mmCIF file of C-alpha atoms in Angstrom:
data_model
loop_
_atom_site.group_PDB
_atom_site.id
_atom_site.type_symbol
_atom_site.label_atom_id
_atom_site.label_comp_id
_atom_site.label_asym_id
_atom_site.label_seq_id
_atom_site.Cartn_x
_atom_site.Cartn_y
_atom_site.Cartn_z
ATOM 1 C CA UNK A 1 17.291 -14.873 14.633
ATOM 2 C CA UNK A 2 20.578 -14.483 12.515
ATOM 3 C CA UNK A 3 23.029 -17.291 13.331
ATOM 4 C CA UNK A 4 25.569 -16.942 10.868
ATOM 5 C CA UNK A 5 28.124 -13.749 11.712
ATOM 6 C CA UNK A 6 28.359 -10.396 10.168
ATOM 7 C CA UNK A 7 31.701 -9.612 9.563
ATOM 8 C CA UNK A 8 30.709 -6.455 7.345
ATOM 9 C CA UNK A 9 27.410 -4.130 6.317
ATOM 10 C CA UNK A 10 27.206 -1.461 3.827
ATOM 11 C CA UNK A 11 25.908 1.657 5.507
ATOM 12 C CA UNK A 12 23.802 4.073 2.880
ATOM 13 C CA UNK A 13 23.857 7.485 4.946
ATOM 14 C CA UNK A 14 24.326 11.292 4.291
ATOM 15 C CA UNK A 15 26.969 13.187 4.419
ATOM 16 C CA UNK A 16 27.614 16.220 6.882
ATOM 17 C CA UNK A 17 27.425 19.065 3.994
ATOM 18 C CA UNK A 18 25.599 16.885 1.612
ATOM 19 C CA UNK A 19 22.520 19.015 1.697
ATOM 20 C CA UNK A 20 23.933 21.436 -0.827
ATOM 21 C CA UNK A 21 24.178 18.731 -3.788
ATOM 22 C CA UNK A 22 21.676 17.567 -5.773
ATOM 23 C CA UNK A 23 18.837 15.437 -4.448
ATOM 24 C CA UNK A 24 20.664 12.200 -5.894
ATOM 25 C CA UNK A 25 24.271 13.029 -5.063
ATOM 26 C CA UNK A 26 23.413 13.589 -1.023
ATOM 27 C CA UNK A 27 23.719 9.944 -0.178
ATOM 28 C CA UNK A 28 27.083 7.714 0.212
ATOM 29 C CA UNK A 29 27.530 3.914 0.966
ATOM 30 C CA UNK A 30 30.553 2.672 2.793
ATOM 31 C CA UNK A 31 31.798 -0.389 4.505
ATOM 32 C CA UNK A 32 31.215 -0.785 8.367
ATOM 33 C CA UNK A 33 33.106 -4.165 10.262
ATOM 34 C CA UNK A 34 30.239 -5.136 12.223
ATOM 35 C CA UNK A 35 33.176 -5.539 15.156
ATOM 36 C CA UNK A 36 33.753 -1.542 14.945
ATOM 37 C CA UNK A 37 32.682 0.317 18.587
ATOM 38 C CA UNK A 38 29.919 1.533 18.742
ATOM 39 C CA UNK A 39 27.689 -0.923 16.686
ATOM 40 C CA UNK A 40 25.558 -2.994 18.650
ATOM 41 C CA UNK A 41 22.943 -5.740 17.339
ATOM 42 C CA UNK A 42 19.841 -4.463 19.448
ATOM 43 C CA UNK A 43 17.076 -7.219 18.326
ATOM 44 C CA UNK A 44 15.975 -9.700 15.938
ATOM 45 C CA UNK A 45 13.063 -8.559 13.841
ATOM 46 C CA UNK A 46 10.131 -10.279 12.408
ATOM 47 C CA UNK A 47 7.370 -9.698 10.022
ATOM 48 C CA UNK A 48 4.130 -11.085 10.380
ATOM 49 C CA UNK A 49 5.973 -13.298 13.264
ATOM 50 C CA UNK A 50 8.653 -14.527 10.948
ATOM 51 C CA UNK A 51 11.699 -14.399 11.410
ATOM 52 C CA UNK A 52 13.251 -15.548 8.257
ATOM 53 C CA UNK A 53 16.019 -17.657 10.101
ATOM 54 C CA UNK A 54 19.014 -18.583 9.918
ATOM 55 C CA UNK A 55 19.784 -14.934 8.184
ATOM 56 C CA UNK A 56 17.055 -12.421 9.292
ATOM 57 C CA UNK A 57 16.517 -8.814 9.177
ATOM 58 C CA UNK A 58 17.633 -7.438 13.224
ATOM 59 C CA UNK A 59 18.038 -3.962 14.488
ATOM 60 C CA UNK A 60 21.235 -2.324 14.337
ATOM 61 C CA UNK A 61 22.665 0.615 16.629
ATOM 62 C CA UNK A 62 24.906 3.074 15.317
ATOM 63 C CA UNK A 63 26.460 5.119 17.877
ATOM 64 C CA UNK A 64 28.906 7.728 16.933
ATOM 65 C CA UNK A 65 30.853 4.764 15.229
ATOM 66 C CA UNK A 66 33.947 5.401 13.144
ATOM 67 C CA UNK A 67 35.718 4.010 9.554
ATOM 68 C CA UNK A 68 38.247 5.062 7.521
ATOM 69 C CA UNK A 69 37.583 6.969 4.768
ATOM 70 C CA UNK A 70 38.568 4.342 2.323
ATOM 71 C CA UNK A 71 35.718 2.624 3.648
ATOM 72 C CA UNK A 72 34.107 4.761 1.051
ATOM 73 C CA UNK A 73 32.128 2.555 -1.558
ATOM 74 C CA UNK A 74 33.232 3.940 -5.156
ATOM 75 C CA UNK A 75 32.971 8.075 -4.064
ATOM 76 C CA UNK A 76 30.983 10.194 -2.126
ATOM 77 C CA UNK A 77 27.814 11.195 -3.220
ATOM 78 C CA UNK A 78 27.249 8.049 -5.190
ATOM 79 C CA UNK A 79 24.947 5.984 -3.060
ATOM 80 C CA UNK A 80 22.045 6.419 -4.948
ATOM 81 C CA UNK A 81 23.955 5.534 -8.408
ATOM 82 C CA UNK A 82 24.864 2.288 -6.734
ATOM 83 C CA UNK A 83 21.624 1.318 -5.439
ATOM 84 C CA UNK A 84 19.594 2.113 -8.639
ATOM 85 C CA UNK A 85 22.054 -0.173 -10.350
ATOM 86 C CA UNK A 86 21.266 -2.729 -8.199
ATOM 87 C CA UNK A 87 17.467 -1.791 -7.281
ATOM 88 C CA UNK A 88 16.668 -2.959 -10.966
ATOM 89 C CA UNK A 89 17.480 -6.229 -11.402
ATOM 90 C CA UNK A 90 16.859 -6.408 -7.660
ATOM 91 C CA UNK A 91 13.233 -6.323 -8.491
ATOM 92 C CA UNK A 92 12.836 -8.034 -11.325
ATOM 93 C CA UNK A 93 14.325 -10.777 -8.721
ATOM 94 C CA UNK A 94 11.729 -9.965 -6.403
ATOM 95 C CA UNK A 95 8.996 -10.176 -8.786
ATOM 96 C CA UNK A 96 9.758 -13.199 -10.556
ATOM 97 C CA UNK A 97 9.728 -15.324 -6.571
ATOM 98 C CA UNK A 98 6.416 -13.817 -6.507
ATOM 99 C CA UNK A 99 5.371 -14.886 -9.204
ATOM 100 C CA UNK A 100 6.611 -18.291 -8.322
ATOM 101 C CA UNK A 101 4.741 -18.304 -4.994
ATOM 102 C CA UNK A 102 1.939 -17.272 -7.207
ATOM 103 C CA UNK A 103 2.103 -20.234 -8.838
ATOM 104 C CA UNK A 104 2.362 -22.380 -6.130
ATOM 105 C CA UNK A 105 -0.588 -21.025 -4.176
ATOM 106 C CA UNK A 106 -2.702 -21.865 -7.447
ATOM 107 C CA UNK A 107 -1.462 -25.267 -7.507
ATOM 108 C CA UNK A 108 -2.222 -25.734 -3.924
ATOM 109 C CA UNK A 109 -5.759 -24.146 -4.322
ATOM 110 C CA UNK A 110 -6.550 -26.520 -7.097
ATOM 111 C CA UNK A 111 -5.157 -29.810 -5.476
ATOM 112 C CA UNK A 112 -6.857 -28.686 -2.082
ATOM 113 C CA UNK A 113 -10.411 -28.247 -4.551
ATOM 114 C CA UNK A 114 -10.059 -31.739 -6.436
ATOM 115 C CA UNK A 115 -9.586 -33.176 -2.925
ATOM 116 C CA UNK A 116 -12.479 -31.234 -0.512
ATOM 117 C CA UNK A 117 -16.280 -31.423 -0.980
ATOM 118 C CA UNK A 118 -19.332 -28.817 0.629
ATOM 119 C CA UNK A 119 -22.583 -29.326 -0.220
ATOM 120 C CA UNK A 120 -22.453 -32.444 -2.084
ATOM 121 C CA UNK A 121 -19.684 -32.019 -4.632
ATOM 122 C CA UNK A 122 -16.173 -30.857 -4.784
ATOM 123 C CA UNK A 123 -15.114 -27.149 -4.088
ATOM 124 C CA UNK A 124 -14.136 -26.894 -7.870
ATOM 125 C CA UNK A 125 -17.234 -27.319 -8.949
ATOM 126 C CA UNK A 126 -18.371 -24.353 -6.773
ATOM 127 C CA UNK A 127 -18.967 -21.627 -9.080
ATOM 128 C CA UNK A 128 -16.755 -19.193 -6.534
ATOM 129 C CA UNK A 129 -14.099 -21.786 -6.361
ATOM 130 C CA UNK A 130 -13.915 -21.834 -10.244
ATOM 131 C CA UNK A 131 -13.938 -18.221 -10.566
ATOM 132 C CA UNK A 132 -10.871 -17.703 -8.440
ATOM 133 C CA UNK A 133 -9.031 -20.211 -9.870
ATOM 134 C CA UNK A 134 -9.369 -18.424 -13.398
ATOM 135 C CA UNK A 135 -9.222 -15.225 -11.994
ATOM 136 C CA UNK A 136 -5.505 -16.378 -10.846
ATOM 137 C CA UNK A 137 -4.233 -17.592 -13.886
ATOM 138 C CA UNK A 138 -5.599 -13.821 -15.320
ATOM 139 C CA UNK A 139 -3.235 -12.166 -12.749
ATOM 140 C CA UNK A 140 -0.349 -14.621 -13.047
ATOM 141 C CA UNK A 141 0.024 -14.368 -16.390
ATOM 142 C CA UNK A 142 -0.685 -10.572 -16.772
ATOM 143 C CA UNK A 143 2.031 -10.231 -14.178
ATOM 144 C CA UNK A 144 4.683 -13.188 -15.557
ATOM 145 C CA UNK A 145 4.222 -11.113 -19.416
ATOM 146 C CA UNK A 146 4.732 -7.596 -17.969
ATOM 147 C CA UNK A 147 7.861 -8.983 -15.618
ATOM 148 C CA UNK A 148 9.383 -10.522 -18.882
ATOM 149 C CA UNK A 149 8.615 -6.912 -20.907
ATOM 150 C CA UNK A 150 10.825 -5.612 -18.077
ATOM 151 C CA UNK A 151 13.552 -8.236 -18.363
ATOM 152 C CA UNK A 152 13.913 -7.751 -21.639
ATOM 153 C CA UNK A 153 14.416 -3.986 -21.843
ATOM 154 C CA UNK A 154 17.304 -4.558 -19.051
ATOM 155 C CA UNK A 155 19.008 -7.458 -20.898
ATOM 156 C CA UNK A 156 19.009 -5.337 -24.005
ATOM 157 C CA UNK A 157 20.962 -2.959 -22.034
ATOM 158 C CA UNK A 158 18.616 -0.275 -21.019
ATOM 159 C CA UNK A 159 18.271 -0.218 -18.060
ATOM 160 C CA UNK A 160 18.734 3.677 -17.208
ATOM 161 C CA UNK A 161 16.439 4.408 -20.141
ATOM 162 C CA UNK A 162 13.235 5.989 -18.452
ATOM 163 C CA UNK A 163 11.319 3.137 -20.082
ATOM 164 C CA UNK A 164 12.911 0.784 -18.113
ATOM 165 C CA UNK A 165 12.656 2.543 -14.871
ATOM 166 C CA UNK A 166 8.693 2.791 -15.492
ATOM 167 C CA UNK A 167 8.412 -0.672 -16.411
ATOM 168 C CA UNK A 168 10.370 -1.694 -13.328
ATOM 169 C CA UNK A 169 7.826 0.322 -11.248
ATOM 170 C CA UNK A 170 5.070 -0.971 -12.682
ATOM 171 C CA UNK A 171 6.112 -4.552 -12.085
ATOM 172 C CA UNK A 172 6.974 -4.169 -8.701
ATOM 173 C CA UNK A 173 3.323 -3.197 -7.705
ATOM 174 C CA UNK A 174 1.693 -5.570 -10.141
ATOM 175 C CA UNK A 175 3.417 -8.932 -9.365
ATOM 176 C CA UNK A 176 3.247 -8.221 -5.214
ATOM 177 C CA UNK A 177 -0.609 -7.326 -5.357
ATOM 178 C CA UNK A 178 -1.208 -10.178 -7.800
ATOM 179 C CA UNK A 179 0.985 -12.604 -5.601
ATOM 180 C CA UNK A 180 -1.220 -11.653 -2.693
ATOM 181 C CA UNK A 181 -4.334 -11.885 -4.328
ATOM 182 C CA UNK A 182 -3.976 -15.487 -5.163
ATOM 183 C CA UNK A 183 -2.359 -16.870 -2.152
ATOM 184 C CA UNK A 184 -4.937 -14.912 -0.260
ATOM 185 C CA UNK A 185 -7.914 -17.246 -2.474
ATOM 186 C CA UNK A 186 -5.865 -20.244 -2.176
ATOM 187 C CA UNK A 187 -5.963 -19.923 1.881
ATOM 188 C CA UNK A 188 -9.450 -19.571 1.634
ATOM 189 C CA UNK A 189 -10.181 -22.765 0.024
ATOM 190 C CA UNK A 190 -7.820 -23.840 2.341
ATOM 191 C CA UNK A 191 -9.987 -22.602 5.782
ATOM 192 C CA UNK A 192 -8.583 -22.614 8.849
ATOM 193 C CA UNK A 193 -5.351 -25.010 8.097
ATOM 194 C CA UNK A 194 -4.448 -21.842 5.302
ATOM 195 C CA UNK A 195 -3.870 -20.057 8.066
ATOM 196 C CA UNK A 196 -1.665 -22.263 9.719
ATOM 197 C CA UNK A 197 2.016 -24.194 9.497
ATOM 198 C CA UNK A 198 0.760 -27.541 7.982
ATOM 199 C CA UNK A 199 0.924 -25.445 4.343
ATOM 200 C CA UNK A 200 2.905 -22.409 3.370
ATOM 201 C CA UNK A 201 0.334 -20.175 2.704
ATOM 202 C CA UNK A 202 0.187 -17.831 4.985
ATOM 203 C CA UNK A 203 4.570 -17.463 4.993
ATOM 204 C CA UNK A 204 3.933 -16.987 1.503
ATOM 205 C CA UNK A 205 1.398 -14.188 2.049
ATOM 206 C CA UNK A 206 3.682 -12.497 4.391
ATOM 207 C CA UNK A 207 6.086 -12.512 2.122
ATOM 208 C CA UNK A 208 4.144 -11.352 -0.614
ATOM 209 C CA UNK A 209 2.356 -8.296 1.589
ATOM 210 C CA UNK A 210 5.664 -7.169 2.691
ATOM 211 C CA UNK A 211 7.066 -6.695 -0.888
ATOM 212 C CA UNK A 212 4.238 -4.041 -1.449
ATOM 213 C CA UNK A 213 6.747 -2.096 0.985
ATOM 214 C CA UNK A 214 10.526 -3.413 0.728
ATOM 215 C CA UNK A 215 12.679 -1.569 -1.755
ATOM 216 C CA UNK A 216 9.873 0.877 -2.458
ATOM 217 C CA UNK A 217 6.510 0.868 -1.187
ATOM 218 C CA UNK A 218 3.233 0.880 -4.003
ATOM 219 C CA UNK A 219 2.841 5.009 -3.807
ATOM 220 C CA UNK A 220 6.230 5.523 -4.755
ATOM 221 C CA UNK A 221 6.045 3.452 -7.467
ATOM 222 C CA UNK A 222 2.678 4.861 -8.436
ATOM 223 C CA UNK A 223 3.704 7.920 -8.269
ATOM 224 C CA UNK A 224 6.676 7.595 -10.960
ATOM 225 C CA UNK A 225 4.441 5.645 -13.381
ATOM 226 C CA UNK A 226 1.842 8.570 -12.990
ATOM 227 C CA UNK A 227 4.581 10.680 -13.869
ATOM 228 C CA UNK A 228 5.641 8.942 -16.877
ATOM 229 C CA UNK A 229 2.168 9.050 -18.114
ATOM 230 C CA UNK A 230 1.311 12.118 -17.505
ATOM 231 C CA UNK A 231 4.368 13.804 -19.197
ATOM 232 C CA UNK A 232 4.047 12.821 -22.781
ATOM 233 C CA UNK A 233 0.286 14.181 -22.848
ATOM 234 C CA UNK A 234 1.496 17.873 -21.055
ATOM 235 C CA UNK A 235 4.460 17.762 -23.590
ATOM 236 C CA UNK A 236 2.400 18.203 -26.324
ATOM 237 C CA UNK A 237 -0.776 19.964 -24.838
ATOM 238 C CA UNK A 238 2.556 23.233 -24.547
ATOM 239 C CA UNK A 239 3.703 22.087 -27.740
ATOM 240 C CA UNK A 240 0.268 22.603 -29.060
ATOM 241 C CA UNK A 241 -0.299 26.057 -27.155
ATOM 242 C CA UNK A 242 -3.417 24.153 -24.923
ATOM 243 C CA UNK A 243 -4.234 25.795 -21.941
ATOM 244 C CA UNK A 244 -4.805 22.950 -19.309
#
């Protein structure tokens, strides 16, 4: 449960009247005292029975509750431009901790292999045990070299180019799916203590599912890279005068 107080959120809403404007100028962010009437903290949440203390994620009532209007982060309308700014970097951040836990699960897989025998000889020499373990290092570094492509776009100062935004996209479903994949192995070696608090496995796999969701779930992202893909190819099948 949070311990440490609020004194402020930022609230991304729409705007009475917004509905008229385009589909990215309908949304505004502004600054709410967590101390204003009508806000009330209903619940601390958790996810997969975490509750990611001492800060955590709880439920928040808005009723009918009131702030000046130079509350207003930056203008009206520009919510969305804010939060793309942000959403960016944001998860190339995101990405590159699960890559890290990534890392760590394959370490722990390993060390847990060298140290455990079935059937006579250590689980590394398992052929299934091997496999994994290779099979990681496949999706870590497949995930580490496309997060870096990203990076690098952004640092050169592109990141509004629609390059970068499919790149972005792309990472953010690769580096979740291959974070999970690979803890999920390395709590199988693991057995029954995976599962439970004497390692960090199965936080990390929480944490690694619920990326696949937080800022942007997979089919979102899918969707956009599909998008990109698709619209060079249509480009020049009308350029060309094909009929589809």
């Amino acid at each position: 449960a949070p311990t440490r107080p609020r004194q402020v959120a930022i609230v991304l809403g729409r705007v009475a009247g917004s509905g008229k404007e385009k589909a990215h100028r309908q949304h505004t962010m502004l600054i709410m005292p967590m101390d204003a009437k009508g806000v009330t903290v209903v619940r601390p949440m958790k996810v997969f029975g975490y509750d990611d203390a001492p800060v955590g994620h709880p439920e928040v009532d808005l009723d009918r509750v009131r702030v000046p209007a130079s509350n207003v982060v930056k203008a009206e309308g520009s919510g969305f431009e804010i939060a793309q700014a942000r959403l960016g970097p944001g998860r190339i951040h995101h990405c590159m901790r699960a890559i890290g836990m990534a890392e760590a699960a394959q370490e722990l897989m390993i060390k847990r292999g060298l140290r455990r025998e079935a059937f006579g000889k250590l689980l590394v020499r398992h052929g299934s045990v091997a496999d994994g373990i290779a099979e990681n290092r496949l999706l870590i570094d497949q995930a580490r070299l496309l997060v870096l492509r990203a990076a690098s776009v952004i640092d050169a100062g592109d990141q509004g180019t629609r390059e970068a935004r499919k790149l972005i996209a792309m990472i953010k479903i690769a580096a979740p799916r291959a974070a999970a994949t690979v803890i999920d192995r390395a709590m199988q070696v693991h057995g029954g203590a995976g599962l439970s608090q004497d390692f960090e496995l199965a936080e990390w796999y929480a944490g690694a599912r619920a990326l696949r969701i937080v800022d942007g779930p997979d089919e979102v992202h899918l969707r956009s890279v599909s998008r990109d893909e698709i619209r060079p190819v249509l480009k020049l099948l009308k350029k060309a005068g094909s009929r589809l």
